[in-house]
PDB file of C-alpha atoms in Angstrom:
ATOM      1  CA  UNK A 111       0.000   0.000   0.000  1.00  0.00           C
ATOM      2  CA  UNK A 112       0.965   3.520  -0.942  1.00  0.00           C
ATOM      3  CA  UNK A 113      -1.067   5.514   1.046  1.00  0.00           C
ATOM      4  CA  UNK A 114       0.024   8.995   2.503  1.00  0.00           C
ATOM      5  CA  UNK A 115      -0.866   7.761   5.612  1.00  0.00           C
ATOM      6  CA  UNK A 116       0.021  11.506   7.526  1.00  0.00           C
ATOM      7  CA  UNK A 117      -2.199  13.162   5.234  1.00  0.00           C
ATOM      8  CA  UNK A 118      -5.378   9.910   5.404  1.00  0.00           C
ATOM      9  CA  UNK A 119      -4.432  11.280   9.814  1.00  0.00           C
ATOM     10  CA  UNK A 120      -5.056  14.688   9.277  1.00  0.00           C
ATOM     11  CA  UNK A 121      -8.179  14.037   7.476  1.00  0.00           C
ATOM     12  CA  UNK A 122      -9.469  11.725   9.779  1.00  0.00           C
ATOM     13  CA  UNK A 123      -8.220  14.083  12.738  1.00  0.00           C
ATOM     14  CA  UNK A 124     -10.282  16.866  10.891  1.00  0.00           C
ATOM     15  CA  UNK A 125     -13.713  14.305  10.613  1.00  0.00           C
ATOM     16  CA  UNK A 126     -13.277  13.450  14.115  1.00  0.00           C
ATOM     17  CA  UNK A 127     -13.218  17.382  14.807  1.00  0.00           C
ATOM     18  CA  UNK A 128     -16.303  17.954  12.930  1.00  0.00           C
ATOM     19  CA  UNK A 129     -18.031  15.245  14.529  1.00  0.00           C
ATOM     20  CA  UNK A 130     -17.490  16.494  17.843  1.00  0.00           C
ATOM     21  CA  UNK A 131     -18.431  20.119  16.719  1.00  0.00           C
ATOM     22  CA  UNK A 132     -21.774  18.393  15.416  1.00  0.00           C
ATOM     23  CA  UNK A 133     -22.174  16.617  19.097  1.00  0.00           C
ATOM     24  CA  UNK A 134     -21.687  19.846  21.076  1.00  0.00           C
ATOM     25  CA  UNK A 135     -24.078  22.092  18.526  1.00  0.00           C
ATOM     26  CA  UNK A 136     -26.931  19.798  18.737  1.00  0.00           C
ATOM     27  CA  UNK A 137     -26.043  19.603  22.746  1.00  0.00           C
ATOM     28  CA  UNK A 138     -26.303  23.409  22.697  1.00  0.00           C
ATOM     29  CA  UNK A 139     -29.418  23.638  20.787  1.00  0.00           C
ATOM     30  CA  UNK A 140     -27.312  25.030  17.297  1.00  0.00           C
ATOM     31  CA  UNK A 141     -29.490  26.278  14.159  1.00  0.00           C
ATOM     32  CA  UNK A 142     -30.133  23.272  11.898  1.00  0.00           C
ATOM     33  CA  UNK A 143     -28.495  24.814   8.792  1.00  0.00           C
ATOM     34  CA  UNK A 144     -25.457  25.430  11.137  1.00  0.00           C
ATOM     35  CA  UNK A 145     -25.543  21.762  12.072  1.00  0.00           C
ATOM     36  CA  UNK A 146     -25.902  20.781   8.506  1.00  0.00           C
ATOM     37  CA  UNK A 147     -23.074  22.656   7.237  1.00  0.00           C
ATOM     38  CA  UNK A 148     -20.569  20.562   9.688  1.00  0.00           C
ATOM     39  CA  UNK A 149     -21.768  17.537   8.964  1.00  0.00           C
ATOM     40  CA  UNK A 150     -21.500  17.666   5.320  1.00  0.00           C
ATOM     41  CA  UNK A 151     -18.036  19.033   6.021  1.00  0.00           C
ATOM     42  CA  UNK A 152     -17.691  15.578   8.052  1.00  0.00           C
ATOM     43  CA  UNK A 153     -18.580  13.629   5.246  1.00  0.00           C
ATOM     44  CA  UNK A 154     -16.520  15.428   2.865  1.00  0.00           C
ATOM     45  CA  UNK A 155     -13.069  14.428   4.884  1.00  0.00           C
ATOM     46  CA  UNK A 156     -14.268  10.953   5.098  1.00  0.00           C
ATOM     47  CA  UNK A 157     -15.289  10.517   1.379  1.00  0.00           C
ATOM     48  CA  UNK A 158     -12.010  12.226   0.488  1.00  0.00           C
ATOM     49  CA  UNK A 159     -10.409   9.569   2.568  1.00  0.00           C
ATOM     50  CA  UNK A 160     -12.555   7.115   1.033  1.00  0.00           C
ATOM     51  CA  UNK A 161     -11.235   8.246  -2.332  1.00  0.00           C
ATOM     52  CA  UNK A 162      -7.745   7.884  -1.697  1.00  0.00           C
ATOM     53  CA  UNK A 163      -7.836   4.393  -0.331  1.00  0.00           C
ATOM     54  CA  UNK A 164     -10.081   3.541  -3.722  1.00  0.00           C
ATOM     55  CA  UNK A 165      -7.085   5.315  -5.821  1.00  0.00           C
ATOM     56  CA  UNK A 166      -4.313   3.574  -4.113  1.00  0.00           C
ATOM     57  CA  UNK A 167      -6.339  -0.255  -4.244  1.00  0.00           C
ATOM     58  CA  UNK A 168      -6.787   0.488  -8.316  1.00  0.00           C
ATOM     59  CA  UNK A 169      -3.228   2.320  -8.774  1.00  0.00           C
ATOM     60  CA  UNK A 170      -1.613  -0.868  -7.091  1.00  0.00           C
ATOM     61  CA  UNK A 171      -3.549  -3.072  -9.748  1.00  0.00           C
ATOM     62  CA  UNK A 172      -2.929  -1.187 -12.823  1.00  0.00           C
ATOM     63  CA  UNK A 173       0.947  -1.674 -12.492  1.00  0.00           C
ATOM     64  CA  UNK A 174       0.484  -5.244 -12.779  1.00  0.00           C
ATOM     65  CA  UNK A 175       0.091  -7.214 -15.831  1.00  0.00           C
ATOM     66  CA  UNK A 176      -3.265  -9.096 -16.270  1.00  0.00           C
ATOM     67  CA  UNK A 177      -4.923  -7.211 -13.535  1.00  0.00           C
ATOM     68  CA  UNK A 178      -6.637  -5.423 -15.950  1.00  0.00           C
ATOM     69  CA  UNK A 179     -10.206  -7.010 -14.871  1.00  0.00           C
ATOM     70  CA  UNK A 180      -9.163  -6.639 -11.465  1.00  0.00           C
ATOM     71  CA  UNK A 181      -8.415  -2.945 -11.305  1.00  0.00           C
ATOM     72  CA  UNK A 182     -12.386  -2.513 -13.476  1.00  0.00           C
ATOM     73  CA  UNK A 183     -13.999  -4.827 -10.719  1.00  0.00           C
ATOM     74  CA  UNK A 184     -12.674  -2.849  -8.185  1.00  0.00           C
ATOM     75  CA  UNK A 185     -13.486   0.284  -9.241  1.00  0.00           C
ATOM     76  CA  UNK A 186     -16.944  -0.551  -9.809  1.00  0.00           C
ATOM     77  CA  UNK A 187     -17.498  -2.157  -6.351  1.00  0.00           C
ATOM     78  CA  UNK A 188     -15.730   0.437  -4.661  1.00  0.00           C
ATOM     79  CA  UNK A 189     -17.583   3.201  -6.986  1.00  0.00           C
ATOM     80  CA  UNK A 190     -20.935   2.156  -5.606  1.00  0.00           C
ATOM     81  CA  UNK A 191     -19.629   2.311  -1.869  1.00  0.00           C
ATOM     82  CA  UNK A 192     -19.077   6.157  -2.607  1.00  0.00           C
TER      83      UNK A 192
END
């Protein structure tokens, strides 16, 4: 595996962040659109994470000879998980 695992950290650091921001707005009684905006920011930093684990599976395929079909059936499993 390739994977820039200090930056996959930092944006999982960042998720976790926004997470707890969510917990303590709703705990506080935040404005929904307020609430909203943090957790699509949330699910931004884990998609983008979600993205880079996809590129490095299908990267580490592509290299290879004959795992051609592998890299496609990858990418389409892992596609419809995003």
């Amino acid at each position: 595996m390739d994977l820039d695992l200090d930056a996959i950290h930092v944006r999982l650091a960042k998720a976790k962040g926004q997470i707890d921001a969510v917990d303590r707005m709703i705990a506080s009684g935040d404005s929904a659109e307020r609430i909203l905006i943090q957790i699509n920011a949330a699910k931004a930093a884990l998609h983008k994470v979600a993205l880079m684990v996809t590129e490095d599976a299908v990267s580490g395929m592509l290299g290879k000879k004959g795992k051609e079909e592998e890299a496609r059936t990858v990418l389409e499993r892992f596609s419809s998980l995003l």
